[in-house]
């Protein structure tokens, strides 16, 4: 069998070091290895885009495999086929000779076949007296056998990625439907809220999706759409609870952030003076309205960790090894950031009590992203804590705005 030899192409076709490496890579094979040739072909079809092949290249490879007389590629057998261009063209569904040459070159470049050129460039075989092929010049299928395991792994990866892409599309479709119908129901039934602005955020998310989005673009859109759905449900839930307690609908316009990224700092004031009143007076008034009892703070939902890290990438620098892989590591990084920004332990403990430890860590990550615009990180956190206790603060709009600011596509076009 011909293996382990480095041969150069006939005629004007040039030799390259990449071709030398590919030929040397099949040296010293395991002679017990064998694989069904059509299984390898199916794996190549699955991995076509990763290998940089066109559909017609697959048709040519299919034709080459039909000239191999055995069902399995086997190291103990000669793996060189030697059809003429005319024969190949017929079995490749009649493609032209120029196209055939291009696709053969593509298969060689992809490392799936090797040329074994004769002295005069013709394809033929030397046979023994018994008619057995002893030596042949043509196309060597040895790389398919040598790379069978690698090609199978690539095919599995491509299939898994396709499944993830399909499921992401399905999830985005369902989430879009939910948001669309929730907005319509709120508008038709006259629920208080700036639903026109909610609609604008919804449209903006969809407008940034290209016609043929990649997986990362779909995942980002899904994260933002899920966040918007959570905020809509949060608004409606707060209204229902407020109506049950007081019989009055509460305006919740503040829960939807303007899609303009320049308004990111309009969500919460950074000091008590900017609120236009004394927070203690407001709490006292609310307490009296509720019969002298303190209103129970509304729970704030925890957002997906991946979404938080996309919105607040700087926090990862303070995690173990410069990265964050779970919520525990995020909370540890938040403690480091708290100390660095001069936030007192008591202020952070109050935030954890009001928001929950996970959301308090998210708040610290958000403050870190905006630290250049915040005079007192400790005062800012205490302000968010008080607003959270009154049910007047949500992390969702802040994260959504930060995601838009830190989106790589936005930074490229800025």
mmCIF file of C-alpha atoms in Angstrom:
data_model
loop_
_atom_site.group_PDB
_atom_site.id
_atom_site.type_symbol
_atom_site.label_atom_id
_atom_site.label_comp_id
_atom_site.label_asym_id
_atom_site.label_seq_id
_atom_site.Cartn_x
_atom_site.Cartn_y
_atom_site.Cartn_z
ATOM 1 C CA UNK A 1 0.000 0.000 0.000
ATOM 2 C CA UNK A 2 1.137 3.531 -0.769
ATOM 3 C CA UNK A 3 1.383 5.472 2.467
ATOM 4 C CA UNK A 4 3.896 7.629 4.217
ATOM 5 C CA UNK A 5 5.379 8.928 0.955
ATOM 6 C CA UNK A 6 5.529 12.586 0.037
ATOM 7 C CA UNK A 7 4.778 13.125 -3.633
ATOM 8 C CA UNK A 8 4.735 16.335 -5.638
ATOM 9 C CA UNK A 9 2.031 17.265 -8.144
ATOM 10 C CA UNK A 10 2.511 16.957 -11.873
ATOM 11 C CA UNK A 11 2.764 19.894 -14.252
ATOM 12 C CA UNK A 12 2.090 23.484 -13.247
ATOM 13 C CA UNK A 13 0.430 22.668 -9.950
ATOM 14 C CA UNK A 14 2.659 24.030 -7.191
ATOM 15 C CA UNK A 15 3.841 22.265 -4.048
ATOM 16 C CA UNK A 16 3.293 23.769 -0.583
ATOM 17 C CA UNK A 17 4.525 23.012 2.892
ATOM 18 C CA UNK A 18 0.908 22.536 3.979
ATOM 19 C CA UNK A 19 0.626 19.725 1.434
ATOM 20 C CA UNK A 20 3.836 18.193 2.758
ATOM 21 C CA UNK A 21 2.459 18.286 6.309
ATOM 22 C CA UNK A 22 -0.794 16.650 5.247
ATOM 23 C CA UNK A 23 1.063 13.812 3.524
ATOM 24 C CA UNK A 24 3.435 13.294 6.442
ATOM 25 C CA UNK A 25 0.519 13.231 8.892
ATOM 26 C CA UNK A 26 -0.659 9.854 7.542
ATOM 27 C CA UNK A 27 2.677 8.188 8.152
ATOM 28 C CA UNK A 28 2.859 5.062 10.390
ATOM 29 C CA UNK A 29 -0.882 4.287 10.478
ATOM 30 C CA UNK A 30 -2.722 1.816 12.700
ATOM 31 C CA UNK A 31 -3.316 -1.024 10.269
ATOM 32 C CA UNK A 32 -6.264 -2.341 12.293
ATOM 33 C CA UNK A 33 -8.286 0.807 11.565
ATOM 34 C CA UNK A 34 -11.205 0.526 9.169
ATOM 35 C CA UNK A 35 -14.314 2.617 8.685
ATOM 36 C CA UNK A 36 -17.418 2.549 6.494
ATOM 37 C CA UNK A 37 -16.716 4.880 3.594
ATOM 38 C CA UNK A 38 -20.256 6.270 3.519
ATOM 39 C CA UNK A 39 -20.172 7.067 7.213
ATOM 40 C CA UNK A 40 -17.063 9.180 6.616
ATOM 41 C CA UNK A 41 -18.819 10.797 3.675
ATOM 42 C CA UNK A 42 -21.838 11.690 5.831
ATOM 43 C CA UNK A 43 -19.512 13.231 8.418
ATOM 44 C CA UNK A 44 -17.842 15.310 5.693
ATOM 45 C CA UNK A 45 -21.267 16.463 4.488
ATOM 46 C CA UNK A 46 -22.181 17.526 8.033
ATOM 47 C CA UNK A 47 -18.870 19.364 8.467
ATOM 48 C CA UNK A 48 -18.956 20.908 4.978
ATOM 49 C CA UNK A 49 -18.987 24.549 6.055
ATOM 50 C CA UNK A 50 -16.217 24.035 8.627
ATOM 51 C CA UNK A 51 -14.078 22.452 5.892
ATOM 52 C CA UNK A 52 -14.821 25.252 3.424
ATOM 53 C CA UNK A 53 -16.435 22.993 0.818
ATOM 54 C CA UNK A 54 -19.232 23.647 -1.650
ATOM 55 C CA UNK A 55 -22.032 21.235 -2.497
ATOM 56 C CA UNK A 56 -20.361 20.320 -5.787
ATOM 57 C CA UNK A 57 -17.193 19.273 -3.960
ATOM 58 C CA UNK A 58 -19.306 16.760 -2.045
ATOM 59 C CA UNK A 59 -20.690 15.451 -5.332
ATOM 60 C CA UNK A 60 -17.126 14.928 -6.597
ATOM 61 C CA UNK A 61 -16.102 13.162 -3.363
ATOM 62 C CA UNK A 62 -19.175 10.948 -3.631
ATOM 63 C CA UNK A 63 -18.126 10.043 -7.181
ATOM 64 C CA UNK A 64 -14.561 9.235 -6.079
ATOM 65 C CA UNK A 65 -15.862 6.904 -3.354
ATOM 66 C CA UNK A 66 -17.983 5.004 -5.885
ATOM 67 C CA UNK A 67 -14.767 4.058 -7.696
ATOM 68 C CA UNK A 68 -13.425 2.461 -4.516
ATOM 69 C CA UNK A 69 -14.678 -1.140 -4.809
ATOM 70 C CA UNK A 70 -14.998 -1.949 -1.083
ATOM 71 C CA UNK A 71 -17.540 -0.809 1.486
ATOM 72 C CA UNK A 72 -14.924 -0.008 4.115
ATOM 73 C CA UNK A 73 -11.808 2.112 3.943
ATOM 74 C CA UNK A 74 -9.096 -0.253 5.162
ATOM 75 C CA UNK A 75 -5.367 0.338 5.660
ATOM 76 C CA UNK A 76 -4.613 -3.160 4.351
ATOM 77 C CA UNK A 77 -6.061 -2.310 0.940
ATOM 78 C CA UNK A 78 -4.971 0.089 -1.760
ATOM 79 C CA UNK A 79 -6.849 3.373 -1.210
ATOM 80 C CA UNK A 80 -6.004 5.019 -4.545
ATOM 81 C CA UNK A 81 -8.725 5.430 -7.193
ATOM 82 C CA UNK A 82 -7.846 6.400 -10.748
ATOM 83 C CA UNK A 83 -10.933 7.419 -12.795
ATOM 84 C CA UNK A 84 -10.607 9.743 -15.759
ATOM 85 C CA UNK A 85 -12.152 13.205 -15.670
ATOM 86 C CA UNK A 86 -14.836 12.028 -18.086
ATOM 87 C CA UNK A 87 -15.823 9.151 -15.785
ATOM 88 C CA UNK A 88 -15.809 11.417 -12.758
ATOM 89 C CA UNK A 89 -17.934 14.014 -14.516
ATOM 90 C CA UNK A 90 -20.607 11.407 -15.337
ATOM 91 C CA UNK A 91 -20.804 10.125 -11.761
ATOM 92 C CA UNK A 92 -20.734 13.682 -10.361
ATOM 93 C CA UNK A 93 -24.015 14.454 -12.154
ATOM 94 C CA UNK A 94 -22.436 15.847 -15.299
ATOM 95 C CA UNK A 95 -20.496 18.820 -13.954
ATOM 96 C CA UNK A 96 -18.172 20.549 -16.392
ATOM 97 C CA UNK A 97 -14.465 19.719 -16.485
ATOM 98 C CA UNK A 98 -13.434 23.174 -15.256
ATOM 99 C CA UNK A 99 -15.756 22.845 -12.265
ATOM 100 C CA UNK A 100 -14.477 19.328 -11.659
ATOM 101 C CA UNK A 101 -10.891 20.562 -11.518
ATOM 102 C CA UNK A 102 -11.767 23.322 -9.061
ATOM 103 C CA UNK A 103 -13.622 20.980 -6.737
ATOM 104 C CA UNK A 104 -10.846 18.371 -6.827
ATOM 105 C CA UNK A 105 -8.404 21.114 -5.842
ATOM 106 C CA UNK A 106 -10.772 22.115 -3.014
ATOM 107 C CA UNK A 107 -10.863 18.536 -1.701
ATOM 108 C CA UNK A 108 -7.059 18.430 -1.731
ATOM 109 C CA UNK A 109 -6.865 21.817 0.003
ATOM 110 C CA UNK A 110 -9.318 20.616 2.666
ATOM 111 C CA UNK A 111 -7.049 17.646 3.364
ATOM 112 C CA UNK A 112 -9.585 14.977 2.372
ATOM 113 C CA UNK A 113 -7.728 13.449 -0.572
ATOM 114 C CA UNK A 114 -4.171 13.419 -1.919
ATOM 115 C CA UNK A 115 -2.915 13.418 -5.475
ATOM 116 C CA UNK A 116 -0.700 10.520 -6.450
ATOM 117 C CA UNK A 117 0.472 11.731 -9.857
ATOM 118 C CA UNK A 118 2.225 9.482 -12.332
ATOM 119 C CA UNK A 119 5.333 10.584 -14.246
ATOM 120 C CA UNK A 120 3.192 11.844 -17.123
ATOM 121 C CA UNK A 121 0.233 13.045 -15.026
ATOM 122 C CA UNK A 122 -2.116 10.323 -16.261
ATOM 123 C CA UNK A 123 -4.205 8.174 -13.915
ATOM 124 C CA UNK A 124 -3.693 4.448 -14.232
ATOM 125 C CA UNK A 125 -2.684 1.307 -12.317
ATOM 126 C CA UNK A 126 -0.096 -1.449 -12.574
ATOM 127 C CA UNK A 127 -1.603 -4.897 -12.130
ATOM 128 C CA UNK A 128 -0.121 -8.269 -11.331
ATOM 129 C CA UNK A 129 -0.604 -11.354 -13.491
ATOM 130 C CA UNK A 130 -3.594 -12.207 -11.321
ATOM 131 C CA UNK A 131 -5.196 -8.886 -12.119
ATOM 132 C CA UNK A 132 -4.598 -7.395 -8.672
ATOM 133 C CA UNK A 133 -3.679 -3.718 -8.551
ATOM 134 C CA UNK A 134 -0.117 -3.392 -7.262
ATOM 135 C CA UNK A 135 0.416 0.306 -7.772
ATOM 136 C CA UNK A 136 -1.918 3.091 -8.834
ATOM 137 C CA UNK A 137 -1.726 6.757 -9.725
ATOM 138 C CA UNK A 138 -4.746 8.948 -9.079
ATOM 139 C CA UNK A 139 -6.474 10.160 -5.930
ATOM 140 C CA UNK A 140 -5.530 8.731 -2.556
ATOM 141 C CA UNK A 141 -8.424 8.371 -0.078
ATOM 142 C CA UNK A 142 -6.081 7.688 2.847
ATOM 143 C CA UNK A 143 -6.750 11.107 4.523
ATOM 144 C CA UNK A 144 -10.431 10.170 4.925
ATOM 145 C CA UNK A 145 -9.423 7.113 6.927
ATOM 146 C CA UNK A 146 -6.683 8.915 8.844
ATOM 147 C CA UNK A 147 -9.044 11.756 9.826
ATOM 148 C CA UNK A 148 -12.182 9.648 10.373
ATOM 149 C CA UNK A 149 -12.301 10.304 14.121
ATOM 150 C CA UNK A 150 -11.616 14.026 13.676
ATOM 151 C CA UNK A 151 -14.291 14.359 10.996
ATOM 152 C CA UNK A 152 -16.811 12.516 13.184
ATOM 153 C CA UNK A 153 -16.084 14.929 16.049
ATOM 154 C CA UNK A 154 -16.494 17.974 13.789
ATOM 155 C CA UNK A 155 -19.793 16.562 12.514
ATOM 156 C CA UNK A 156 -21.052 16.084 16.082
ATOM 157 C CA UNK A 157 -20.051 19.637 16.994
ATOM 158 C CA UNK A 158 -21.819 21.051 13.947
ATOM 159 C CA UNK A 159 -24.972 19.037 14.705
ATOM 160 C CA UNK A 160 -24.942 20.188 18.343
ATOM 161 C CA UNK A 161 -24.456 23.811 17.306
ATOM 162 C CA UNK A 162 -27.318 23.516 14.840
ATOM 163 C CA UNK A 163 -29.532 22.144 17.611
ATOM 164 C CA UNK A 164 -28.589 25.003 19.935
ATOM 165 C CA UNK A 165 -29.281 27.515 17.167
ATOM 166 C CA UNK A 166 -32.686 25.980 16.459
ATOM 167 C CA UNK A 167 -33.640 25.990 20.137
ATOM 168 C CA UNK A 168 -32.467 29.579 20.529
ATOM 169 C CA UNK A 169 -34.654 30.585 17.574
ATOM 170 C CA UNK A 170 -37.608 28.741 19.098
ATOM 171 C CA UNK A 171 -37.099 30.402 22.481
ATOM 172 C CA UNK A 172 -36.802 33.840 20.844
ATOM 173 C CA UNK A 173 -39.994 33.248 18.842
ATOM 174 C CA UNK A 174 -41.921 32.300 21.976
ATOM 175 C CA UNK A 175 -40.496 35.244 23.933
ATOM 176 C CA UNK A 176 -41.358 37.669 21.106
ATOM 177 C CA UNK A 177 -44.905 36.336 21.097
ATOM 178 C CA UNK A 178 -45.185 36.733 24.871
ATOM 179 C CA UNK A 179 -43.922 40.326 24.824
ATOM 180 C CA UNK A 180 -46.109 41.280 21.866
ATOM 181 C CA UNK A 181 -49.282 39.882 23.409
ATOM 182 C CA UNK A 182 -48.550 41.229 26.894
ATOM 183 C CA UNK A 183 -48.085 44.742 25.483
ATOM 184 C CA UNK A 184 -51.303 44.439 23.449
ATOM 185 C CA UNK A 185 -53.249 43.190 26.470
ATOM 186 C CA UNK A 186 -51.923 46.021 28.668
ATOM 187 C CA UNK A 187 -52.841 48.666 26.092
ATOM 188 C CA UNK A 188 -56.294 47.235 25.315
ATOM 189 C CA UNK A 189 -57.227 46.949 28.987
ATOM 190 C CA UNK A 190 -55.828 50.380 29.883
ATOM 191 C CA UNK A 191 -53.132 49.253 32.298
ATOM 192 C CA UNK A 192 -51.114 52.235 33.577
ATOM 193 C CA UNK A 193 -47.634 52.487 32.110
ATOM 194 C CA UNK A 194 -45.640 53.992 29.284
ATOM 195 C CA UNK A 195 -46.434 51.161 26.896
ATOM 196 C CA UNK A 196 -45.376 53.207 23.891
ATOM 197 C CA UNK A 197 -41.838 53.241 25.292
ATOM 198 C CA UNK A 198 -42.038 49.503 26.003
ATOM 199 C CA UNK A 199 -43.067 49.001 22.382
ATOM 200 C CA UNK A 200 -40.073 51.086 21.247
ATOM 201 C CA UNK A 201 -37.669 48.878 23.228
ATOM 202 C CA UNK A 202 -39.276 45.770 21.714
ATOM 203 C CA UNK A 203 -38.933 47.129 18.176
ATOM 204 C CA UNK A 204 -35.328 48.214 18.825
ATOM 205 C CA UNK A 205 -34.312 44.687 19.903
ATOM 206 C CA UNK A 206 -35.753 43.187 16.726
ATOM 207 C CA UNK A 207 -34.377 45.935 14.489
ATOM 208 C CA UNK A 208 -30.804 45.113 15.522
ATOM 209 C CA UNK A 209 -31.160 41.518 14.312
ATOM 210 C CA UNK A 210 -29.801 41.042 10.755
ATOM 211 C CA UNK A 211 -31.754 39.044 8.214
ATOM 212 C CA UNK A 212 -29.577 35.976 8.770
ATOM 213 C CA UNK A 213 -28.382 36.300 12.383
ATOM 214 C CA UNK A 214 -25.557 34.274 13.880
ATOM 215 C CA UNK A 215 -25.900 32.296 17.096
ATOM 216 C CA UNK A 216 -24.306 34.997 19.258
ATOM 217 C CA UNK A 217 -26.642 37.663 17.859
ATOM 218 C CA UNK A 218 -29.671 35.473 18.503
ATOM 219 C CA UNK A 219 -28.566 34.732 22.067
ATOM 220 C CA UNK A 220 -28.064 38.436 22.788
ATOM 221 C CA UNK A 221 -31.501 39.270 21.373
ATOM 222 C CA UNK A 222 -33.036 36.445 23.421
ATOM 223 C CA UNK A 223 -31.414 37.731 26.617
ATOM 224 C CA UNK A 224 -32.716 41.250 26.004
ATOM 225 C CA UNK A 225 -36.181 40.003 25.054
ATOM 226 C CA UNK A 226 -36.373 37.813 28.178
ATOM 227 C CA UNK A 227 -35.311 40.789 30.258
ATOM 228 C CA UNK A 228 -38.014 42.939 28.667
ATOM 229 C CA UNK A 229 -40.624 40.240 29.297
ATOM 230 C CA UNK A 230 -39.546 39.991 32.947
ATOM 231 C CA UNK A 231 -39.867 43.767 33.316
ATOM 232 C CA UNK A 232 -43.364 43.799 31.774
ATOM 233 C CA UNK A 233 -44.479 41.018 34.110
ATOM 234 C CA UNK A 234 -42.881 42.858 37.007
ATOM 235 C CA UNK A 235 -44.856 46.011 36.158
ATOM 236 C CA UNK A 236 -48.121 44.102 35.870
ATOM 237 C CA UNK A 237 -47.456 42.161 39.066
ATOM 238 C CA UNK A 238 -46.666 45.343 40.999
ATOM 239 C CA UNK A 239 -49.869 46.954 39.713
ATOM 240 C CA UNK A 240 -52.005 43.994 40.705
ATOM 241 C CA UNK A 241 -50.528 43.879 44.208
ATOM 242 C CA UNK A 242 -50.881 47.625 44.611
ATOM 243 C CA UNK A 243 -54.519 47.480 43.517
ATOM 244 C CA UNK A 244 -55.200 44.707 46.012
ATOM 245 C CA UNK A 245 -53.585 46.702 48.833
ATOM 246 C CA UNK A 246 -54.746 50.248 48.100
ATOM 247 C CA UNK A 247 -57.341 50.004 45.348
ATOM 248 C CA UNK A 248 -55.274 52.400 43.280
ATOM 249 C CA UNK A 249 -53.180 51.588 40.236
ATOM 250 C CA UNK A 250 -49.547 52.584 40.570
ATOM 251 C CA UNK A 251 -47.758 54.243 37.733
ATOM 252 C CA UNK A 252 -44.710 52.164 36.797
ATOM 253 C CA UNK A 253 -43.238 54.119 33.918
ATOM 254 C CA UNK A 254 -39.870 54.156 35.660
ATOM 255 C CA UNK A 255 -39.473 50.392 35.124
ATOM 256 C CA UNK A 256 -38.872 50.631 31.410
ATOM 257 C CA UNK A 257 -35.580 52.257 30.412
ATOM 258 C CA UNK A 258 -35.403 54.478 27.351
ATOM 259 C CA UNK A 259 -33.732 52.602 24.492
ATOM 260 C CA UNK A 260 -31.378 55.559 23.969
ATOM 261 C CA UNK A 261 -28.115 54.512 25.608
ATOM 262 C CA UNK A 262 -27.440 58.115 26.645
ATOM 263 C CA UNK A 263 -30.303 57.867 29.156
ATOM 264 C CA UNK A 264 -28.613 55.108 31.140
ATOM 265 C CA UNK A 265 -27.957 57.483 34.031
ATOM 266 C CA UNK A 266 -31.553 58.728 34.228
ATOM 267 C CA UNK A 267 -32.840 55.558 35.884
ATOM 268 C CA UNK A 268 -31.852 56.347 39.462
ATOM 269 C CA UNK A 269 -30.468 59.530 41.073
ATOM 270 C CA UNK A 270 -27.085 59.229 42.686
ATOM 271 C CA UNK A 271 -27.937 61.208 45.801
ATOM 272 C CA UNK A 272 -30.895 61.977 48.061
ATOM 273 C CA UNK A 273 -30.979 65.620 46.924
ATOM 274 C CA UNK A 274 -31.647 64.607 43.329
ATOM 275 C CA UNK A 275 -34.799 62.809 44.421
ATOM 276 C CA UNK A 276 -36.453 66.103 45.267
ATOM 277 C CA UNK A 277 -37.454 65.100 48.793
ATOM 278 C CA UNK A 278 -36.468 63.372 51.996
ATOM 279 C CA UNK A 279 -36.624 59.552 51.698
ATOM 280 C CA UNK A 280 -37.502 59.269 55.402
ATOM 281 C CA UNK A 281 -40.526 61.544 54.915
ATOM 282 C CA UNK A 282 -41.690 59.453 51.983
ATOM 283 C CA UNK A 283 -41.360 56.209 53.930
ATOM 284 C CA UNK A 284 -43.234 57.768 56.871
ATOM 285 C CA UNK A 285 -46.046 58.898 54.580
ATOM 286 C CA UNK A 286 -46.330 55.451 53.059
ATOM 287 C CA UNK A 287 -46.299 53.882 56.506
ATOM 288 C CA UNK A 288 -49.170 56.116 57.630
ATOM 289 C CA UNK A 289 -51.118 55.341 54.451
ATOM 290 C CA UNK A 290 -50.796 51.652 55.227
ATOM 291 C CA UNK A 291 -52.126 52.012 58.765
ATOM 292 C CA UNK A 292 -48.777 52.577 60.438
ATOM 293 C CA UNK A 293 -47.261 49.304 59.203
ATOM 294 C CA UNK A 294 -44.179 49.177 57.029
ATOM 295 C CA UNK A 295 -44.867 47.936 53.516
ATOM 296 C CA UNK A 296 -43.160 44.672 52.689
ATOM 297 C CA UNK A 297 -40.552 45.185 49.943
ATOM 298 C CA UNK A 298 -41.241 43.517 46.647
ATOM 299 C CA UNK A 299 -38.807 40.739 45.691
ATOM 300 C CA UNK A 300 -36.430 41.501 42.835
ATOM 301 C CA UNK A 301 -35.878 38.704 40.371
ATOM 302 C CA UNK A 302 -32.380 37.341 39.765
ATOM 303 C CA UNK A 303 -31.204 37.649 36.172
ATOM 304 C CA UNK A 304 -29.151 35.104 34.163
ATOM 305 C CA UNK A 305 -25.456 35.249 35.047
ATOM 306 C CA UNK A 306 -24.428 35.400 31.386
ATOM 307 C CA UNK A 307 -26.594 38.454 30.875
ATOM 308 C CA UNK A 308 -25.069 40.160 33.915
ATOM 309 C CA UNK A 309 -21.514 39.507 32.708
ATOM 310 C CA UNK A 310 -22.333 40.858 29.242
ATOM 311 C CA UNK A 311 -23.788 44.006 30.765
ATOM 312 C CA UNK A 312 -20.990 44.403 33.355
ATOM 313 C CA UNK A 313 -17.795 42.908 31.883
ATOM 314 C CA UNK A 314 -15.427 44.794 34.242
ATOM 315 C CA UNK A 315 -16.497 42.737 37.280
ATOM 316 C CA UNK A 316 -14.819 39.648 35.755
ATOM 317 C CA UNK A 317 -11.389 41.211 36.386
ATOM 318 C CA UNK A 318 -12.000 40.849 40.139
ATOM 319 C CA UNK A 319 -13.018 37.184 40.024
ATOM 320 C CA UNK A 320 -10.692 34.223 40.702
ATOM 321 C CA UNK A 321 -8.143 34.061 37.875
ATOM 322 C CA UNK A 322 -9.673 37.094 36.181
ATOM 323 C CA UNK A 323 -12.965 35.388 35.267
ATOM 324 C CA UNK A 324 -16.357 34.566 36.802
ATOM 325 C CA UNK A 325 -18.051 31.237 36.160
ATOM 326 C CA UNK A 326 -20.817 31.096 38.790
ATOM 327 C CA UNK A 327 -22.826 33.239 41.196
ATOM 328 C CA UNK A 328 -20.562 32.479 44.161
ATOM 329 C CA UNK A 329 -17.574 33.915 42.289
ATOM 330 C CA UNK A 330 -19.615 36.986 41.302
ATOM 331 C CA UNK A 331 -20.548 37.642 44.921
ATOM 332 C CA UNK A 332 -16.910 37.268 46.007
ATOM 333 C CA UNK A 333 -15.844 39.715 43.281
ATOM 334 C CA UNK A 334 -18.545 42.154 44.430
ATOM 335 C CA UNK A 335 -17.040 42.172 47.940
ATOM 336 C CA UNK A 336 -13.648 43.076 46.459
ATOM 337 C CA UNK A 337 -15.213 45.847 44.370
ATOM 338 C CA UNK A 338 -17.146 47.103 47.399
ATOM 339 C CA UNK A 339 -13.915 47.579 49.307
ATOM 340 C CA UNK A 340 -12.161 49.148 46.309
ATOM 341 C CA UNK A 341 -14.939 51.705 45.741
ATOM 342 C CA UNK A 342 -15.092 52.617 49.438
ATOM 343 C CA UNK A 343 -18.558 51.175 50.126
ATOM 344 C CA UNK A 344 -18.943 50.403 53.834
ATOM 345 C CA UNK A 345 -19.738 46.822 54.949
ATOM 346 C CA UNK A 346 -22.965 48.035 56.573
ATOM 347 C CA UNK A 347 -24.174 49.627 53.321
ATOM 348 C CA UNK A 348 -23.512 46.401 51.450
ATOM 349 C CA UNK A 349 -25.217 44.292 54.127
ATOM 350 C CA UNK A 350 -28.308 46.488 53.890
ATOM 351 C CA UNK A 351 -28.311 46.038 50.105
ATOM 352 C CA UNK A 352 -28.071 42.255 50.507
ATOM 353 C CA UNK A 353 -31.008 42.290 52.922
ATOM 354 C CA UNK A 354 -33.167 44.446 50.655
ATOM 355 C CA UNK A 355 -32.272 42.977 47.255
ATOM 356 C CA UNK A 356 -30.867 39.548 48.046
ATOM 357 C CA UNK A 357 -27.134 38.737 47.909
ATOM 358 C CA UNK A 358 -27.141 37.924 44.181
ATOM 359 C CA UNK A 359 -28.848 41.154 43.144
ATOM 360 C CA UNK A 360 -26.699 43.180 45.544
ATOM 361 C CA UNK A 361 -23.659 41.756 43.737
ATOM 362 C CA UNK A 362 -25.247 42.720 40.404
ATOM 363 C CA UNK A 363 -25.821 46.239 41.740
ATOM 364 C CA UNK A 364 -22.130 46.493 42.694
ATOM 365 C CA UNK A 365 -21.132 45.287 39.228
ATOM 366 C CA UNK A 366 -23.374 47.946 37.669
ATOM 367 C CA UNK A 367 -21.925 50.648 39.930
ATOM 368 C CA UNK A 368 -18.425 49.550 38.871
ATOM 369 C CA UNK A 369 -19.367 50.022 35.202
ATOM 370 C CA UNK A 370 -20.627 53.547 35.989
ATOM 371 C CA UNK A 371 -18.016 54.454 38.620
ATOM 372 C CA UNK A 372 -16.673 57.331 36.516
ATOM 373 C CA UNK A 373 -20.064 59.040 36.775
ATOM 374 C CA UNK A 374 -20.830 58.330 40.443
ATOM 375 C CA UNK A 375 -19.405 60.620 43.124
ATOM 376 C CA UNK A 376 -20.096 58.369 46.105
ATOM 377 C CA UNK A 377 -20.517 54.664 45.432
ATOM 378 C CA UNK A 378 -21.611 54.067 49.031
ATOM 379 C CA UNK A 379 -24.284 56.759 48.950
ATOM 380 C CA UNK A 380 -25.474 55.542 45.572
ATOM 381 C CA UNK A 381 -25.830 51.956 46.849
ATOM 382 C CA UNK A 382 -27.736 53.116 49.944
ATOM 383 C CA UNK A 383 -30.071 55.085 47.690
ATOM 384 C CA UNK A 384 -30.745 52.002 45.552
ATOM 385 C CA UNK A 385 -31.316 49.983 48.724
ATOM 386 C CA UNK A 386 -33.925 52.418 50.028
ATOM 387 C CA UNK A 387 -35.698 52.488 46.680
ATOM 388 C CA UNK A 388 -35.647 48.716 46.559
ATOM 389 C CA UNK A 389 -37.244 48.554 50.015
ATOM 390 C CA UNK A 390 -40.043 50.812 48.759
ATOM 391 C CA UNK A 391 -40.514 48.681 45.643
ATOM 392 C CA UNK A 392 -39.404 51.542 43.385
ATOM 393 C CA UNK A 393 -36.255 50.081 41.883
ATOM 394 C CA UNK A 394 -35.562 47.346 39.355
ATOM 395 C CA UNK A 395 -32.175 46.167 38.074
ATOM 396 C CA UNK A 396 -33.598 45.171 34.703
ATOM 397 C CA UNK A 397 -33.520 48.547 32.903
ATOM 398 C CA UNK A 398 -30.028 49.243 34.224
ATOM 399 C CA UNK A 399 -28.749 45.908 32.876
ATOM 400 C CA UNK A 400 -30.491 46.392 29.541
ATOM 401 C CA UNK A 401 -28.949 49.830 29.078
ATOM 402 C CA UNK A 402 -25.489 48.576 30.054
ATOM 403 C CA UNK A 403 -25.813 45.681 27.612
ATOM 404 C CA UNK A 404 -26.417 48.165 24.825
ATOM 405 C CA UNK A 405 -23.425 50.259 25.876
ATOM 406 C CA UNK A 406 -21.093 47.244 26.152
ATOM 407 C CA UNK A 407 -22.367 45.396 23.072
ATOM 408 C CA UNK A 408 -19.335 44.846 20.751
ATOM 409 C CA UNK A 409 -21.428 45.788 17.730
ATOM 410 C CA UNK A 410 -22.303 49.155 19.262
ATOM 411 C CA UNK A 411 -18.673 49.842 20.175
ATOM 412 C CA UNK A 412 -17.577 49.152 16.598
ATOM 413 C CA UNK A 413 -20.088 51.564 15.153
ATOM 414 C CA UNK A 414 -19.585 54.257 17.792
#
